[in-house]
Amino acid sequence: MLHITTNALTPALVRFYNHLQRQAREQIGRVTPQMLEKYAQSNRLHTLWNDNDPLGYVIANDTSRHPTRTKYPQQMRIYVACIDYTVQRRLFGTMLVDHVEQIARLRRLTRIGLWCAEDIPARDFWTSIGFTPQRTRPGGRKRNRTLIEYTRPTT
């Protein structure tokens, strides 16, 4: 049965997250185990499960907590979203995004936003579920990519 949890990290989950990061190392940045623990403790790490098997995760943050310290007031920002390659389907990614959107609506946030590299397949996923490109910026020094900001209103 599919379900999503916001839970504490176990060693097995840290191994799973590291496995996904190695699979997608060209598409997503590295999140250290210490940062994963911090995100888990602050309820920003959401894991999609099929029975007892993790399938993917999303790290999202409610920017309204610190409105004077953010460029994105009243937005839920997605920092990382990743689904295991062996089970990638739009359904699983959509379930995680819908979960984040539900939290955003409960907190009365008006938009969900994220940055995505221009040259990766995830771009197609974000546009297929209603996110629209807003602007671009230069990417990191290592890969020198163009990043695109995508947003979608909460419904």
Short mmCIF file of C-alpha atoms in Angstrom, two decimals:
data_model
loop_
_atom_site.label_atom_id
_atom_site.label_comp_id
_atom_site.label_asym_id
_atom_site.label_seq_id
_atom_site.Cartn_x
_atom_site.Cartn_y
_atom_site.Cartn_z
CA MET A 1 0.00 0.00 0.00
CA LEU A 2 1.36 3.42 -0.95
CA HIS A 3 1.73 6.01 1.80
CA ILE A 4 3.81 9.07 2.69
CA THR A 5 5.48 9.70 6.01
CA THR A 6 7.33 12.54 7.64
CA ASN A 7 9.51 10.60 10.00
CA ALA A 8 12.81 10.30 11.83
CA LEU A 9 15.76 8.87 9.97
CA THR A 10 16.94 5.33 10.45
CA PRO A 11 20.28 3.99 9.16
CA ALA A 12 18.38 2.07 6.47
CA LEU A 13 16.68 5.25 5.26
CA VAL A 14 19.99 7.13 5.16
CA ARG A 15 21.39 4.30 2.97
CA PHE A 16 18.32 4.55 0.70
CA TYR A 17 18.65 8.34 0.35
CA ASN A 18 22.37 7.98 -0.41
CA HIS A 19 21.55 5.28 -2.98
CA LEU A 20 19.07 7.61 -4.73
CA GLN A 21 21.57 10.45 -4.69
CA ARG A 22 24.19 8.23 -6.35
CA GLN A 23 21.64 7.17 -9.00
CA ALA A 24 20.72 10.77 -9.76
CA ARG A 25 24.06 12.45 -9.11
CA GLU A 26 23.90 14.32 -12.42
CA GLN A 27 20.41 15.65 -11.71
CA ILE A 28 20.34 16.49 -8.00
CA GLY A 29 22.81 17.91 -5.56
CA ARG A 30 24.23 15.99 -2.64
CA VAL A 31 22.43 16.18 0.69
CA THR A 32 24.62 15.02 3.56
CA PRO A 33 23.31 12.63 6.24
CA GLN A 34 23.58 15.52 8.73
CA MET A 35 21.36 17.70 6.54
CA LEU A 36 18.90 14.83 6.06
CA GLU A 37 18.68 14.51 9.84
CA LYS A 38 18.08 18.25 10.18
CA TYR A 39 15.33 18.14 7.52
CA ALA A 40 13.74 15.09 9.18
CA GLN A 41 13.74 16.73 12.62
CA SER A 42 12.06 19.85 11.24
CA ASN A 43 9.39 17.85 9.33
CA ARG A 44 10.67 18.90 5.90
CA LEU A 45 11.63 15.41 4.68
CA HIS A 46 8.72 13.41 3.24
CA THR A 47 9.17 9.78 2.13
CA LEU A 48 6.92 7.80 -0.23
CA TRP A 49 6.57 4.11 0.70
CA ASN A 50 5.13 1.00 -0.87
CA ASP A 51 4.40 -1.12 2.19
CA ASN A 52 7.83 -1.24 3.90
CA ASP A 53 9.90 -0.21 0.87
CA PRO A 54 10.84 3.45 0.36
CA LEU A 55 10.31 4.65 -3.24
CA GLY A 56 11.35 8.30 -3.13
CA TYR A 57 11.45 11.49 -1.13
CA VAL A 58 10.97 15.22 -1.28
CA ILE A 59 12.52 17.94 0.88
CA ALA A 60 10.31 21.02 1.09
CA ASN A 61 10.25 24.14 3.22
CA ASP A 62 7.52 26.57 4.23
CA THR A 63 9.07 30.01 3.59
CA SER A 64 6.37 31.85 5.56
CA ARG A 65 8.12 30.89 8.82
CA HIS A 66 10.73 33.60 8.18
CA PRO A 67 9.04 36.11 5.83
CA THR A 68 11.71 38.77 6.28
CA ARG A 69 14.54 36.37 5.38
CA THR A 70 13.20 34.90 2.14
CA LYS A 71 12.90 35.84 -1.52
CA TYR A 72 9.83 33.61 -1.72
CA PRO A 73 7.14 34.82 0.69
CA GLN A 74 4.02 32.69 0.97
CA GLN A 75 5.58 29.78 -0.94
CA MET A 76 6.33 26.18 -0.21
CA ARG A 77 9.76 25.58 -1.77
CA ILE A 78 10.84 22.14 -2.96
CA TYR A 79 14.59 21.71 -2.50
CA VAL A 80 15.01 18.10 -3.64
CA ALA A 81 12.59 15.59 -5.15
CA CYS A 82 13.82 12.13 -6.11
CA ILE A 83 12.18 8.81 -7.03
CA ASP A 84 14.09 5.52 -7.34
CA TYR A 85 14.89 4.95 -11.05
CA THR A 86 13.59 1.39 -10.93
CA VAL A 87 10.06 2.60 -10.13
CA GLN A 88 9.96 6.02 -11.75
CA ARG A 89 6.46 6.85 -12.82
CA ARG A 90 4.77 10.23 -12.90
CA LEU A 91 2.28 8.86 -10.37
CA PHE A 92 4.85 8.58 -7.57
CA GLY A 93 6.36 12.03 -8.12
CA THR A 94 2.88 13.52 -8.40
CA MET A 95 1.87 11.89 -5.10
CA LEU A 96 4.82 13.51 -3.32
CA VAL A 97 4.11 16.93 -4.87
CA ASP A 98 0.41 16.65 -3.99
CA HIS A 99 1.40 15.84 -0.41
CA VAL A 100 3.58 18.97 -0.26
CA GLU A 101 0.77 21.03 -1.81
CA GLN A 102 -1.67 19.78 0.81
CA ILE A 103 0.68 20.98 3.55
CA ALA A 104 1.06 24.31 1.75
CA ARG A 105 -2.72 24.79 1.58
CA LEU A 106 -3.09 23.98 5.29
CA ARG A 107 -0.52 26.70 5.99
CA ARG A 108 -2.36 29.11 3.67
CA LEU A 109 0.55 29.36 1.25
CA THR A 110 -0.33 30.51 -2.25
CA ARG A 111 2.41 28.89 -4.39
CA ILE A 112 4.83 26.00 -4.65
CA GLY A 113 8.18 26.69 -6.25
CA LEU A 114 11.51 25.07 -7.09
CA TRP A 115 14.63 25.41 -9.21
CA CYS A 116 15.36 22.72 -11.81
CA ALA A 117 18.33 22.35 -14.16
CA GLU A 118 17.50 23.10 -17.77
CA ASP A 119 19.15 19.96 -19.16
CA ILE A 120 17.53 17.15 -17.15
CA PRO A 121 14.36 15.08 -17.78
CA ALA A 122 12.71 16.33 -14.58
CA ARG A 123 11.88 19.53 -16.47
CA ASP A 124 9.23 17.64 -18.41
CA PHE A 125 7.78 16.21 -15.19
CA TRP A 126 7.37 19.64 -13.59
CA THR A 127 5.63 21.16 -16.62
CA SER A 128 3.38 18.09 -17.03
CA ILE A 129 1.93 18.62 -13.54
CA GLY A 130 1.18 22.30 -13.99
CA PHE A 131 4.38 24.11 -12.99
CA THR A 132 5.32 27.04 -15.23
CA PRO A 133 8.79 28.50 -15.79
CA GLN A 134 9.24 31.94 -14.24
CA ARG A 135 12.89 32.92 -14.70
CA THR A 136 16.39 31.53 -15.11
CA ARG A 137 19.71 31.91 -13.31
CA PRO A 138 23.20 30.50 -13.75
CA GLY A 139 23.78 27.14 -12.05
CA GLY A 140 26.62 25.96 -9.86
CA ARG A 141 30.32 26.25 -10.63
CA LYS A 142 30.86 22.52 -11.08
CA ARG A 143 28.26 21.76 -13.77
CA ASN A 144 27.73 25.31 -15.05
CA ARG A 145 24.07 24.72 -15.84
CA THR A 146 21.20 27.08 -16.35
CA LEU A 147 18.55 26.68 -13.65
CA ILE A 148 14.87 27.40 -14.25
CA GLU A 149 12.49 28.46 -11.50
CA TYR A 150 9.14 26.70 -11.75
CA THR A 151 6.06 27.64 -9.72
CA ARG A 152 2.47 26.53 -9.44
CA PRO A 153 -0.39 28.04 -7.47
CA THR A 154 -1.85 25.91 -4.70
CA THR A 155 -5.39 24.91 -5.58
#
